[in-house]
Coordinates of C-alpha atoms and ligand atoms in Angstrom, one line a residue:
M1 CA -3.0 51.1 33.8
A2 CA -4.4 48.7 36.3
L3 CA -7.2 47.9 34.0
A4 CA -4.9 47.3 31.1
W5 CA -2.8 45.1 33.3
R6 CA -5.8 43.1 34.4
L7 CA -7.0 42.7 30.9
C8 CA -3.6 41.6 29.8
F9 CA -2.9 39.3 32.6
P10 CA -5.1 36.4 31.8
A11 CA -3.9 36.5 28.2
C12 CA -0.3 36.5 29.4
R13 CA -0.9 33.6 31.6
L14 CA -2.6 31.8 28.9
I15 CA 0.3 32.3 26.5
K16 CA 2.7 31.1 29.1
R17 CA 0.7 28.0 29.8
T18 CA 0.3 27.1 26.2
K19 CA 4.1 27.5 25.9
I20 CA 4.7 25.2 28.8
S21 CA 2.3 22.6 27.7
K22 CA 3.7 22.8 24.2
D23 CA 7.2 22.2 25.5
R24 CA 5.9 19.4 27.7
K25 CA 4.1 17.9 24.8
T26 CA 7.3 17.7 22.7
E27 CA 9.0 16.1 25.6
T28 CA 6.3 13.5 26.2
M29 CA 6.0 12.7 22.5
T30 CA 9.6 11.5 22.4
A31 CA 9.4 9.7 25.8
L32 CA 6.1 8.0 25.2
K33 CA 6.3 4.7 23.4
P34 CA 3.5 2.3 22.6
R35 CA 4.1 -1.4 23.2
A36 CA 6.7 -2.7 20.7
S37 CA 4.4 -5.5 19.6
I38 CA 1.7 -3.2 18.3
T39 CA 3.8 -0.7 16.4
S40 CA 3.2 -2.5 13.1
L41 CA -0.6 -1.9 13.5
I42 CA -0.4 1.9 13.8
R43 CA -0.6 2.5 10.0
Y44 CA -4.0 0.9 9.6
K45 CA -6.8 3.0 8.4
P46 CA -10.2 1.8 7.0
N47 CA -10.7 2.9 3.4
L48 CA -14.2 4.1 3.2
T49 CA -13.9 7.2 0.9
T50 CA -12.7 7.8 -2.6
G51 CA -11.2 11.1 -1.5
R52 CA -13.6 13.0 -3.9
S53 CA -16.7 14.9 -3.1
G54 CA -20.2 13.8 -4.0
P55 CA -22.1 10.7 -3.3
V56 CA -20.0 7.5 -3.3
I57 CA -21.1 4.1 -4.4
R58 CA -19.5 2.1 -1.7
L59 CA -19.0 -1.6 -2.5
S60 CA -15.9 -2.0 -0.4
A61 CA -17.2 -3.1 3.0
N62 CA -19.8 -5.8 2.4
E63 CA -22.5 -3.6 3.8
G64 CA -26.3 -4.2 3.2
A65 CA -27.3 -3.3 -0.3
L66 CA -30.8 -2.0 0.4
G67 CA -30.2 0.1 3.5
P68 CA -31.5 -0.8 6.9
S69 CA -35.0 -2.3 7.5
P70 CA -37.5 0.6 7.7
N71 CA -38.7 -1.1 11.0
A72 CA -35.2 -0.8 12.4
I73 CA -35.2 2.9 11.5
D74 CA -38.6 3.4 13.2
A75 CA -37.4 1.5 16.3
M76 CA -34.4 3.7 16.6
S77 CA -36.4 6.9 16.4
R78 CA -38.8 5.6 19.0
V79 CA -36.0 5.2 21.6
M80 CA -34.3 8.6 21.0
G81 CA -36.1 10.1 24.0
E82 CA -34.3 7.6 26.3
M83 CA -30.8 8.7 25.4
H84 CA -30.1 10.1 28.9
R85 CA -30.1 6.4 30.1
Y86 CA -27.3 3.9 30.0
P87 CA -28.3 0.9 27.8
S88 CA -29.6 -2.3 29.4
V89 CA -29.0 -5.3 27.2
D90 CA -31.0 -7.5 29.7
S91 CA -34.2 -5.5 29.4
S92 CA -33.9 -5.0 25.6
G93 CA -35.4 -8.4 24.8
L94 CA -32.9 -8.9 22.0
A95 CA -31.2 -12.0 23.4
E96 CA -34.6 -13.6 23.9
A97 CA -35.6 -12.7 20.3
I98 CA -32.4 -14.1 18.9
A99 CA -32.8 -17.2 21.1
R100 CA -36.3 -17.8 19.7
K101 CA -35.2 -17.3 16.1
H102 CA -32.3 -19.8 16.3
G103 CA -33.7 -22.1 19.0
I104 CA -30.8 -21.4 21.4
D105 CA -30.2 -20.4 25.0
A106 CA -30.5 -16.6 25.6
D107 CA -28.2 -16.9 28.7
R108 CA -25.3 -17.9 26.5
I109 CA -25.4 -14.9 24.1
V110 CA -22.9 -12.1 24.6
F111 CA -23.4 -8.8 22.7
G112 CA -20.6 -6.6 21.4
C113 CA -20.0 -3.3 19.7
G114 CA -19.9 -5.2 16.5
S115 CA -18.5 -8.7 16.4
D116 CA -15.1 -7.0 16.2
E117 CA -15.4 -6.3 19.9
L118 CA -16.1 -9.9 20.6
I119 CA -13.0 -11.0 18.6
S120 CA -10.9 -8.6 20.7
L121 CA -12.4 -9.8 23.9
V122 CA -11.7 -13.4 23.1
C123 CA -8.1 -12.5 22.5
Q124 CA -7.8 -10.5 25.7
A125 CA -9.4 -13.3 27.7
Y126 CA -7.6 -16.3 26.4
L127 CA -4.1 -15.2 25.3
E128 CA -1.2 -14.8 27.6
P129 CA 1.7 -12.7 26.1
G130 CA 3.3 -14.9 23.5
D131 CA 0.4 -17.3 23.1
E132 CA -0.5 -18.2 19.6
A133 CA -3.8 -17.7 17.7
I134 CA -4.1 -19.4 14.3
H135 CA -5.9 -17.7 11.4
T136 CA -6.1 -18.7 7.8
Q137 CA -4.1 -17.2 4.9
Y138 CA -6.9 -15.2 3.4
G139 CA -8.7 -14.9 6.7
F140 CA -10.4 -11.8 8.1
V141 CA -7.8 -9.1 9.0
M142 CA -9.3 -8.5 12.5
F143 CA -8.0 -11.9 13.7
P144 CA -4.3 -11.2 13.5
H145 CA -5.0 -7.6 14.5
A146 CA -6.8 -8.4 17.7
T147 CA -4.3 -11.2 18.5
T148 CA -1.4 -8.8 18.3
V149 CA -3.2 -6.0 20.3
A150 CA -3.8 -8.6 23.1
G151 CA -0.1 -9.5 23.2
G152 CA -0.5 -12.8 21.3
V153 CA 1.3 -14.1 18.2
P154 CA -0.8 -14.6 15.0
V155 CA 0.1 -17.7 13.2
V156 CA -1.0 -18.2 9.5
A157 CA -2.3 -21.4 8.1
A158 CA -2.1 -21.5 4.3
D159 CA -5.3 -21.9 2.3
N160 CA -5.8 -24.4 -0.4
G161 CA -6.5 -22.1 -3.3
F162 CA -9.1 -19.8 -1.9
T163 CA -10.6 -22.3 0.5
V164 CA -9.6 -22.9 4.1
S165 CA -7.5 -26.1 4.7
V166 CA -8.2 -27.9 7.9
D167 CA -5.1 -29.9 7.5
N168 CA -2.9 -26.8 7.2
I169 CA -4.6 -25.4 10.4
L170 CA -4.0 -28.6 12.3
D171 CA -0.3 -28.6 11.1
K172 CA 0.2 -25.1 12.7
V173 CA -1.0 -26.2 16.2
G174 CA 1.8 -26.0 18.7
P175 CA 2.1 -26.1 22.5
R176 CA 1.4 -22.3 22.7
T177 CA -1.7 -22.4 20.5
R178 CA -4.8 -21.1 22.4
I179 CA -7.2 -19.9 19.8
V180 CA -8.1 -21.0 16.2
F181 CA -10.1 -18.4 14.2
L182 CA -12.2 -19.6 11.3
A183 CA -14.4 -17.2 9.3
N184 CA -16.9 -19.5 7.7
P185 CA -17.8 -18.3 5.1
N186 CA -14.6 -16.5 4.8
N187 CA -14.0 -12.8 4.0
P188 CA -12.5 -11.8 1.5
T189 CA -12.7 -15.1 -0.5
G190 CA -16.4 -15.8 -0.2
T191 CA -15.8 -19.5 0.2
Y192 CA -16.9 -21.9 3.0
I193 CA -16.0 -25.3 4.4
P194 CA -18.7 -27.8 5.1
R195 CA -19.9 -29.1 8.5
D196 CA -17.8 -32.3 8.3
E197 CA -14.7 -30.2 7.9
V198 CA -15.5 -28.0 10.9
Q199 CA -16.1 -31.2 12.9
R200 CA -12.8 -32.6 11.8
L201 CA -11.1 -29.4 12.8
R202 CA -12.6 -29.4 16.3
D203 CA -11.8 -33.1 16.7
G204 CA -8.2 -32.4 15.8
L205 CA -7.7 -29.6 18.3
R206 CA -6.7 -30.0 22.0
D207 CA -9.5 -29.3 24.5
D208 CA -7.6 -26.2 25.8
I209 CA -7.8 -24.6 22.4
L210 CA -10.8 -22.3 21.7
L211 CA -12.3 -22.6 18.3
V212 CA -13.9 -19.3 17.2
L213 CA -16.3 -19.7 14.3
D214 CA -17.0 -16.3 12.8
A215 CA -20.3 -16.7 10.9
A216 CA -20.7 -13.1 9.9
Y217 CA -22.2 -14.2 6.5
A218 CA -24.1 -17.3 7.7
E219 CA -27.5 -15.9 6.7
F220 CA -26.4 -15.7 3.0
V221 CA -25.4 -19.4 2.8
S222 CA -28.0 -21.8 1.3
R223 CA -26.0 -25.0 1.2
N224 CA -27.2 -28.1 3.0
D225 CA -23.7 -29.1 4.1
Y226 CA -23.1 -25.7 5.8
A227 CA -23.3 -25.3 9.6
D228 CA -23.2 -21.8 11.1
G229 CA -21.7 -23.1 14.4
I230 CA -24.6 -23.3 16.8
E231 CA -24.5 -27.1 16.9
F232 CA -20.7 -27.0 17.6
V233 CA -21.3 -24.6 20.5
E234 CA -24.0 -26.9 21.9
A235 CA -21.8 -30.0 21.6
N236 CA -18.5 -28.6 22.9
E237 CA -17.1 -26.6 25.9
N238 CA -14.6 -24.8 23.7
V239 CA -16.4 -23.3 20.7
V240 CA -17.6 -19.8 20.2
M241 CA -19.8 -18.7 17.3
L242 CA -19.8 -15.0 16.3
R243 CA -22.6 -13.3 14.4
T244 CA -23.2 -9.7 13.3
F245 CA -26.0 -7.3 12.4
S246 CA -23.6 -5.5 10.0
K247 CA -24.2 -7.6 6.9
L248 CA -27.6 -9.2 6.1
Y249 CA -29.3 -6.9 8.7
A250 CA -27.6 -3.9 7.2
L251 CA -26.8 -2.2 10.5
A252 CA -23.0 -1.8 10.2
G253 CA -23.2 1.8 11.4
M254 CA -25.0 0.8 14.6
R255 CA -22.2 -1.6 15.6
L256 CA -24.0 -4.7 16.9
G257 CA -22.7 -8.2 17.0
W258 CA -23.3 -11.2 19.2
G259 CA -21.6 -14.4 20.2
Y260 CA -23.0 -17.8 21.3
M261 CA -20.8 -19.7 23.6
P262 CA -20.6 -22.0 26.6
H263 CA -21.7 -20.5 30.0
D264 CA -18.1 -20.3 31.3
V265 CA -16.8 -18.5 28.3
A266 CA -19.8 -16.0 28.4
A267 CA -19.0 -15.4 32.1
V268 CA -15.3 -14.6 31.2
L269 CA -16.2 -12.2 28.4
H270 CA -18.8 -10.5 30.6
G271 CA -16.2 -10.1 33.3
I272 CA -13.8 -8.1 31.1
K273 CA -16.2 -6.4 28.8
A274 CA -17.1 -2.7 29.0
P275 CA -20.7 -2.9 30.3
F276 CA -22.2 -0.3 28.0
S277 CA -20.5 -1.0 24.6
V278 CA -23.8 -1.7 22.9
S279 CA -26.1 1.4 22.6
I280 CA -29.8 1.8 23.1
P281 CA -30.5 2.5 19.4
A282 CA -28.4 -0.5 18.4
L283 CA -30.4 -2.9 20.7
A284 CA -33.7 -1.4 19.4
A285 CA -32.6 -1.6 15.7
G286 CA -31.3 -5.2 16.1
L287 CA -34.6 -6.3 17.6
A288 CA -36.7 -4.8 14.9
A289 CA -34.4 -6.1 12.2
I290 CA -34.4 -9.7 13.1
E291 CA -38.2 -9.6 13.5
D292 CA -38.6 -8.2 10.0
Q293 CA -38.7 -11.4 8.0
A294 CA -39.9 -9.6 4.9
F295 CA -36.8 -7.4 4.9
E296 CA -34.6 -10.5 5.3
D297 CA -36.3 -12.4 2.5
R298 CA -36.1 -9.3 0.2
S299 CA -32.4 -8.8 1.0
L300 CA -31.5 -12.5 0.4
S301 CA -33.3 -12.7 -2.9
H302 CA -31.8 -9.4 -4.1
N303 CA -28.4 -10.7 -3.1
R304 CA -28.8 -13.9 -5.0
V305 CA -30.0 -12.2 -8.2
M306 CA -27.3 -9.5 -8.1
V307 CA -24.4 -11.9 -7.3
D308 CA -25.4 -14.0 -10.3
W309 CA -26.1 -11.1 -12.6
T310 CA -22.9 -9.3 -11.8
S311 CA -20.7 -12.4 -11.9
Q312 CA -22.1 -13.2 -15.4
K313 CA -21.5 -9.6 -16.7
L314 CA -18.0 -9.4 -15.4
G315 CA -17.4 -12.9 -16.9
E316 CA -18.6 -11.6 -20.2
L317 CA -16.0 -8.9 -20.0
G318 CA -13.4 -11.6 -19.8
L319 CA -12.7 -11.3 -16.0
E320 CA -12.5 -14.3 -13.7
V321 CA -15.1 -14.0 -10.8
C322 CA -14.6 -16.3 -7.8
P323 CA -17.7 -18.2 -6.8
T324 CA -19.2 -16.9 -3.6
V325 CA -21.8 -18.0 -1.0
T326 CA -21.9 -14.4 0.5
N327 CA -22.8 -10.8 -0.5
F328 CA -19.4 -10.1 -2.0
F329 CA -16.9 -11.7 -4.4
L330 CA -13.4 -11.5 -5.7
T331 CA -12.7 -10.6 -9.3
R332 CA -9.3 -11.3 -10.9
F333 CA -7.9 -8.7 -13.3
P334 CA -5.2 -9.3 -16.0
D335 CA -1.6 -8.7 -15.3
E336 CA -1.2 -6.4 -18.3
Q337 CA -0.5 -2.8 -17.7
G338 CA -3.6 -0.7 -18.2
R339 CA -5.9 -3.5 -17.2
T340 CA -4.7 -4.4 -13.7
A341 CA -6.7 -4.5 -10.5
G342 CA -4.9 -1.5 -9.1
E343 CA -5.6 0.6 -12.2
C344 CA -9.3 -0.5 -12.2
Y345 CA -9.6 0.4 -8.5
A346 CA -8.2 3.9 -9.3
Y347 CA -10.4 4.3 -12.4
C348 CA -13.6 3.4 -10.4
A349 CA -12.5 5.6 -7.4
E350 CA -12.2 8.6 -9.8
R351 CA -15.8 8.0 -10.7
N352 CA -16.7 7.7 -7.0
I353 CA -17.2 4.0 -7.0
L354 CA -15.3 2.4 -4.1
L355 CA -14.1 -1.2 -4.4
R356 CA -11.7 -3.0 -2.1
Q357 CA -8.1 -3.6 -3.0
M358 CA -6.7 -6.9 -1.8
D359 CA -3.0 -6.0 -1.6
A360 CA -3.1 -6.3 2.2
Y361 CA -4.2 -10.0 1.8
G362 CA -1.4 -10.6 -0.7
L363 CA -3.8 -10.6 -3.6
P364 CA -2.8 -7.5 -5.6
G365 CA -4.4 -8.9 -8.8
Y366 CA -7.9 -9.0 -7.3
L367 CA -10.6 -6.6 -6.3
R368 CA -13.4 -7.4 -3.8
M369 CA -16.8 -6.0 -4.5
S370 CA -20.0 -6.2 -2.4
V371 CA -23.5 -6.3 -3.8
G372 CA -25.2 -2.9 -3.9
T373 CA -28.5 -1.9 -5.5
E374 CA -29.4 -2.9 -9.0
E375 CA -28.5 0.6 -10.4
E376 CA -25.2 0.5 -8.5
M377 CA -24.3 -2.9 -10.0
Q378 CA -25.2 -1.8 -13.5
L379 CA -23.0 1.3 -13.1
V380 CA -20.1 -0.7 -11.8
V381 CA -20.1 -3.3 -14.6
D382 CA -20.4 -0.5 -17.2
T383 CA -17.5 1.4 -15.5
V384 CA -15.4 -1.7 -15.5
A385 CA -16.3 -2.3 -19.2
A386 CA -15.2 1.3 -20.0
F387 CA -12.0 0.7 -18.1
L388 CA -11.3 -2.3 -20.2
G389 CA -12.2 -0.4 -23.4
Q390 CA -15.4 -2.3 -24.0
E391 CA -19.0 -1.4 -24.7
P392 CA -21.5 -1.1 -21.8
V393 CA -22.8 -4.5 -20.8
S394 CA -25.5 -3.7 -18.3
A395 CA -28.4 -3.6 -20.8
Ligands
PLP1 C1 -17.9 -7.8 8.6 C2 -17.3 -8.9 9.3 C3 -17.5 -9.1 10.7 C4 -18.4 -8.1 11.4 O1 -17.9 -7.1 12.0 P1 -18.8 -6.1 12.9 O2 -17.8 -5.7 13.9 O3 -19.9 -7.0 13.5 O4 -19.3 -5.1 12.0 C5 -16.9 -10.1 11.3 N1 -16.2 -11.1 10.7 C6 -16.1 -11.0 9.3 C7 -15.4 -12.1 8.7 C8 -16.6 -9.9 8.6 O5 -16.4 -9.9 7.3

């Protein structure tokens, strides 16, 4: 009897506890409320699957087409034995390597868990509740997202067609403006504004407004009138340039980004940042990747060839492809039922090809596609051809 009781007792207690905690949970669920200003964000979920099994051709996230540099993979495997240690950015040598490559000052580089972390930090550091941060109409979604999370108010400046309008940004500046976000080149439009226009923007802003130049796709741009932002950081006390290893360097899964900024801004961001948000493998992979010039050259020439080829083929199918300076582009689909962007998206997804819908940007008639391997691009143009009831065009 005693034994039975003893055997039973823990179980009984367990049951009772679960019950209590269940009741408590129900209670807290109703009592617990997130900040009212963020409730609109809670629905967000990144779309990285087609919902089907089997390998997916993912052209929805502007990732590297060729996979990471083999040197980056080697570098990561070499540091695996150190995984009991906390990462040390300072001893990784990555800031010095970046500084050498770009001719900049290593002390003014701040790393983040992706440049997304740096976008969030800038908002947390420079926005009082109710302060405004301007972003552009078809600008990167993280800008209004991070602004809102930090308690700020996102303000939208209309684009001029698919290109950023400096005049419209300047028109939106008010007494509470603290940050202007400019992705240059911009995602999802693939367009850029030249150096002169960035200069005109900086000149038109008050000194207490921080200009954040997000140059995530800078490496892909080969135009003489383009400036990635370094010269603006050097010349001003209120400009931050953001870069990422997620795109050309094909390390999106490692989460590594960096910003170049004035000393004061770097000190502020270091002050509020989680000290270990960049991992040991990310630091090692980043270092190997930027030192692998052959990989960079191969990726760039692959990208150029495939952007041209795919744009031409989609054009031959009667679709309008937006010119791009990046590794992705927008394609416009007809408004007719059976040929719409939404239906093409679904048709491709059923065949495990993942493109990006643009409804969230107010562009439901468009799909965004990033450059993949040659085979992937052939498959996608043939799939789009089949969707439109046309013969394969990849040959
Ligand atoms: C992909 C992208 C980033 C980079 O994000 P990570 O967090 O570094 O992966 C930043 N800005 C824009 C505009 C992008 O498209």
